[in-house]
mmCIF file of C-alpha atoms in Angstrom:
data_model
loop_
_atom_site.group_PDB
_atom_site.id
_atom_site.type_symbol
_atom_site.label_atom_id
_atom_site.label_comp_id
_atom_site.label_asym_id
_atom_site.label_seq_id
_atom_site.Cartn_x
_atom_site.Cartn_y
_atom_site.Cartn_z
ATOM 1 C CA MET A 1 75.095 175.955 50.227
ATOM 2 C CA PRO A 2 75.771 172.327 49.194
ATOM 3 C CA LYS A 3 76.864 171.699 45.621
ATOM 4 C CA THR A 4 73.624 169.893 44.780
ATOM 5 C CA LEU A 5 71.527 172.957 45.645
ATOM 6 C CA GLU A 6 73.887 175.282 43.774
ATOM 7 C CA PHE A 7 73.426 173.133 40.702
ATOM 8 C CA ILE A 8 69.628 173.210 41.098
ATOM 9 C CA ALA A 9 69.555 176.992 41.685
ATOM 10 C CA GLU A 10 71.723 177.677 38.636
ATOM 11 C CA HIS A 11 69.624 175.475 36.362
ATOM 12 C CA LEU A 12 66.151 176.590 37.412
ATOM 13 C CA PRO A 13 64.180 177.969 34.466
ATOM 14 C CA ARG A 14 63.587 181.732 34.604
ATOM 15 C CA VAL A 15 60.110 182.949 35.546
ATOM 16 C CA THR A 16 58.657 184.506 32.394
ATOM 17 C CA VAL A 17 55.787 186.951 31.829
ATOM 18 C CA ASP A 18 53.730 184.021 30.537
ATOM 19 C CA ASP A 19 54.288 182.241 33.878
ATOM 20 C CA VAL A 20 53.076 185.346 35.700
ATOM 21 C CA ARG A 21 49.816 185.398 33.736
ATOM 22 C CA ARG A 22 48.764 182.237 35.610
ATOM 23 C CA PHE A 23 48.212 184.424 38.680
ATOM 24 C CA THR A 24 46.036 187.141 37.013
ATOM 25 C CA ASP A 25 42.793 185.514 38.146
ATOM 26 C CA VAL A 26 43.950 185.525 41.772
ATOM 27 C CA VAL A 27 46.208 188.563 42.044
ATOM 28 C CA ASP A 28 46.039 192.037 40.510
ATOM 29 C CA ILE A 29 49.475 192.402 38.861
ATOM 30 C CA ARG A 30 50.358 195.896 37.681
ATOM 31 C CA ASP A 31 53.874 195.168 36.286
ATOM 32 C CA ALA A 32 54.312 191.603 34.999
ATOM 33 C CA ARG A 33 58.075 191.951 34.378
ATOM 34 C CA ALA A 34 58.781 193.284 37.912
ATOM 35 C CA PHE A 35 56.560 190.587 39.421
ATOM 36 C CA ALA A 36 58.407 187.898 37.405
ATOM 37 C CA ALA A 37 61.771 189.206 38.655
ATOM 38 C CA GLU A 38 60.533 189.259 42.299
ATOM 39 C CA LEU A 39 59.089 185.765 41.956
ATOM 40 C CA GLN A 40 62.392 184.541 40.484
ATOM 41 C CA ALA A 41 64.340 186.062 43.426
ATOM 42 C CA PHE A 42 61.864 184.558 45.912
ATOM 43 C CA VAL A 43 62.226 181.039 44.461
ATOM 44 C CA HIS A 44 65.999 181.391 44.366
ATOM 45 C CA GLU A 45 66.095 182.455 48.065
ATOM 46 C CA ARG A 46 63.900 179.512 49.043
ATOM 47 C CA VAL A 47 66.099 177.044 47.200
ATOM 48 C CA GLU A 48 69.213 178.484 48.880
ATOM 49 C CA ALA A 49 67.540 178.183 52.308
ATOM 50 C CA VAL A 50 66.944 174.449 51.894
ATOM 51 C CA GLU A 51 69.284 172.210 53.927
ATOM 52 C CA LEU A 52 69.660 168.773 52.470
ATOM 53 C CA PRO A 53 69.946 165.799 54.810
ATOM 54 C CA SER A 54 73.413 164.235 54.736
ATOM 55 C CA PRO A 55 72.523 161.164 52.594
ATOM 56 C CA LEU A 56 71.388 163.463 49.769
ATOM 57 C CA GLU A 57 74.590 165.469 49.791
ATOM 58 C CA GLU A 58 77.314 164.350 47.478
ATOM 59 C CA GLU A 59 79.701 162.125 49.401
ATOM 60 C CA THR A 60 83.237 161.349 48.346
ATOM 61 C CA VAL A 61 84.687 157.866 48.725
ATOM 62 C CA GLU A 62 87.065 159.127 51.405
ATOM 63 C CA ARG A 63 84.221 160.668 53.431
ATOM 64 C CA SER A 64 82.158 157.508 53.026
ATOM 65 C CA ILE A 65 84.976 155.282 54.288
ATOM 66 C CA ALA A 66 85.741 157.664 57.165
ATOM 67 C CA ARG A 67 82.058 157.740 58.188
ATOM 68 C CA LYS A 68 81.791 153.943 58.121
ATOM 69 C CA ALA A 69 85.061 153.499 60.038
ATOM 70 C CA ALA A 70 83.908 155.962 62.688
ATOM 71 C CA ALA A 71 80.733 153.923 63.170
ATOM 72 C CA LEU A 72 82.854 150.846 63.927
ATOM 73 C CA ARG A 73 85.101 152.606 66.454
ATOM 74 C CA ALA A 74 83.998 152.881 70.086
ATOM 75 C CA GLY A 75 84.380 156.233 71.787
ATOM 76 C CA THR A 76 86.176 154.695 74.754
ATOM 77 C CA ARG A 77 88.078 151.478 75.238
ATOM 78 C CA TRP A 78 86.076 148.715 76.967
ATOM 79 C CA LYS A 79 86.973 147.953 80.557
ATOM 80 C CA PRO A 80 85.146 145.574 82.856
ATOM 81 C CA GLY A 81 82.745 147.596 84.941
ATOM 82 C CA LYS A 82 83.297 148.033 88.620
ATOM 83 C CA THR A 83 80.112 146.097 89.199
ATOM 84 C CA ASP A 84 81.643 142.975 87.585
ATOM 85 C CA ILE A 85 84.744 143.214 89.731
ATOM 86 C CA GLN A 86 82.728 143.979 92.852
ATOM 87 C CA ARG A 87 80.359 141.081 92.145
ATOM 88 C CA GLY A 88 83.294 138.666 91.798
ATOM 89 C CA ARG A 89 84.881 139.955 94.977
ATOM 90 C CA ALA A 90 81.592 139.624 96.877
ATOM 91 C CA ALA A 91 81.231 136.002 95.703
ATOM 92 C CA LEU A 92 84.798 135.271 96.800
ATOM 93 C CA LEU A 93 84.203 136.793 100.242
ATOM 94 C CA ALA A 94 80.895 134.920 100.595
ATOM 95 C CA ALA A 95 82.643 131.600 99.875
ATOM 96 C CA PHE A 96 85.460 132.532 102.272
ATOM 97 C CA ALA A 97 82.957 133.302 105.049
ATOM 98 C CA GLN A 98 81.062 129.994 104.700
ATOM 99 C CA PRO A 99 80.742 128.310 108.117
ATOM 100 C CA HIS A 100 82.496 125.146 106.880
ATOM 101 C CA ASN A 101 85.630 127.192 106.096
ATOM 102 C CA LEU A 102 87.330 127.388 109.487
ATOM 103 C CA PRO A 103 89.926 129.921 110.639
ATOM 104 C CA LEU A 104 93.375 128.365 110.980
ATOM 105 C CA ALA A 105 93.381 128.426 114.796
ATOM 106 C CA ASP A 106 89.974 126.673 114.993
ATOM 107 C CA PHE A 107 91.053 124.056 112.431
ATOM 108 C CA ALA A 108 94.275 123.430 114.379
ATOM 109 C CA ALA A 109 92.327 122.938 117.628
ATOM 110 C CA LEU A 110 89.844 120.534 115.976
ATOM 111 C CA ALA A 111 92.660 118.609 114.243
ATOM 112 C CA ASN A 112 94.553 118.445 117.569
ATOM 113 C CA LYS A 113 97.643 119.943 115.933
ATOM 114 C CA SER A 114 99.642 123.090 116.525
ATOM 115 C CA ARG A 115 99.235 126.081 114.266
ATOM 116 C CA GLN A 116 102.858 125.666 113.191
ATOM 117 C CA GLN A 117 102.116 122.090 112.058
ATOM 118 C CA ILE A 118 99.071 123.315 110.091
ATOM 119 C CA TYR A 119 101.272 125.984 108.430
ATOM 120 C CA ARG A 120 103.835 123.279 107.515
ATOM 121 C CA ASP A 121 101.070 121.061 106.047
ATOM 122 C CA ILE A 122 99.776 124.001 103.989
ATOM 123 C CA GLU A 123 103.299 124.773 102.778
ATOM 124 C CA ALA A 124 103.878 121.101 101.867
ATOM 125 C CA ARG A 125 100.499 121.114 100.018
ATOM 126 C CA ARG A 126 98.969 118.466 102.251
ATOM 127 C CA LEU A 127 96.140 120.825 103.313
ATOM 128 C CA LEU A 128 94.053 123.204 101.234
ATOM 129 C CA ALA A 129 94.010 126.762 102.604
ATOM 130 C CA LEU A 130 91.928 129.657 101.262
ATOM 131 C CA ASN A 131 93.240 133.216 101.446
ATOM 132 C CA VAL A 132 91.607 136.570 100.760
ATOM 133 C CA GLY A 133 94.030 139.432 101.250
ATOM 134 C CA GLY A 134 94.889 140.184 104.865
ATOM 135 C CA ARG A 135 91.975 138.208 106.309
ATOM 136 C CA GLY A 136 94.102 135.220 107.246
ATOM 137 C CA SER A 137 93.696 131.638 106.076
ATOM 138 C CA ARG A 138 90.637 129.437 106.252
ATOM 139 C CA LEU A 139 90.572 125.701 105.791
ATOM 140 C CA PRO A 140 87.545 123.717 104.622
ATOM 141 C CA ASP A 141 86.370 121.490 107.482
ATOM 142 C CA TRP A 142 86.080 118.432 105.253
ATOM 143 C CA GLN A 143 89.843 118.065 105.680
ATOM 144 C CA LEU A 144 89.259 116.977 109.278
ATOM 145 C CA ASP A 145 88.127 113.592 107.901
ATOM 146 C CA PRO A 146 91.261 111.493 107.176
ATOM 147 C CA VAL A 147 89.914 110.059 103.894
ATOM 148 C CA LYS A 148 88.901 113.487 102.568
ATOM 149 C CA ARG A 149 92.181 115.006 103.760
ATOM 150 C CA GLN A 150 94.061 112.275 101.876
ATOM 151 C CA LEU A 151 92.025 112.965 98.730
ATOM 152 C CA THR A 152 92.598 116.730 99.070
ATOM 153 C CA GLY A 153 96.339 116.143 99.589
ATOM 154 C CA ALA A 154 96.509 113.942 96.479
ATOM 155 C CA VAL A 155 94.713 116.612 94.411
ATOM 156 C CA LEU A 156 97.052 119.321 95.775
ATOM 157 C CA GLN A 157 100.150 117.238 94.996
ATOM 158 C CA GLY A 158 98.937 116.500 91.461
ATOM 159 C CA ALA A 159 97.937 120.080 90.639
ATOM 160 C CA THR A 160 101.011 122.043 91.631
ATOM 161 C CA GLY A 161 100.367 125.016 89.337
ATOM 162 C CA VAL A 162 96.733 125.502 90.358
ATOM 163 C CA ASP A 163 95.734 127.989 93.050
ATOM 164 C CA GLY A 164 93.754 126.994 96.147
ATOM 165 C CA TRP A 165 90.532 128.742 95.103
ATOM 166 C CA THR A 166 90.363 126.838 91.828
ATOM 167 C CA LEU A 167 90.892 123.536 93.622
ATOM 168 C CA TYR A 168 88.337 124.492 96.280
ATOM 169 C CA HIS A 169 85.709 125.220 93.610
ATOM 170 C CA ALA A 170 86.617 122.056 91.700
ATOM 171 C CA LEU A 171 86.356 119.856 94.795
ATOM 172 C CA SER A 172 83.202 121.600 96.023
ATOM 173 C CA GLY A 173 81.648 121.483 92.535
ATOM 174 C CA ALA A 174 82.414 117.775 92.149
ATOM 175 C CA ALA A 175 80.733 117.149 95.497
ATOM 176 C CA ARG A 176 77.647 119.148 94.418
ATOM 177 C CA ARG A 177 77.406 117.289 91.105
ATOM 178 C CA THR A 178 77.551 113.899 92.837
ATOM 179 C CA GLY A 179 75.226 114.884 95.675
ATOM 180 C CA GLY A 180 78.123 115.343 98.105
ATOM 181 C CA ALA A 181 79.554 111.852 97.539
ATOM 182 C CA LEU A 182 82.897 111.157 95.922
ATOM 183 C CA ALA A 183 84.186 107.622 95.459
ATOM 184 C CA GLY A 184 87.446 106.994 97.257
ATOM 185 C CA ARG A 185 89.469 103.838 97.923
ATOM 186 C CA GLY A 186 87.537 103.183 101.094
ATOM 187 C CA GLY A 187 84.126 103.601 99.399
ATOM 188 C CA ASP A 188 81.995 106.731 99.229
ATOM 189 C CA CYS A 189 82.867 109.784 101.255
ATOM 190 C CA ARG A 190 80.815 112.919 101.749
ATOM 191 C CA PHE A 191 82.768 115.952 100.607
ATOM 192 C CA GLY A 192 82.182 119.693 100.795
ATOM 193 C CA ARG A 193 78.957 121.512 101.546
#
């Protein structure tokens, strides 16, 4: 029994014969002293049976701090959900599969260059290539235009520490924000999709 209830039970006034006389109109009491003792035991049992809710129980400072600290602690450490990772991967694959992103062999044929020359241009950061795991490389078709290829090469040369996907999104995003037109030395050029 919690300490609060023990205190209450110990300090309850005793049931006296005078208290029992209140019931004489309702109940036929043969022995007032025995009835008073039984009534006292009954009240005491009922008080002992009461369960106080936790805020009414006496709480020490240590318990209070521990309870509040436990409310601030998460049960498990946060990790990004698989759905976030899967959603990002799906967006990456969707961008990779866009029709304007050509497989390396198709880009080489359209550029009238060998695949080895395209690989050398990618390695020298003259061409932007997109990679997703073992799916090979894809090159945005805007690089078939000499002005756009020159712009892409200049961006690649100036941003040596930036990966191809970031540059692809930056160049594609700039084209979307300007309606597909970027100003170059030779005037406007349409860029991206």
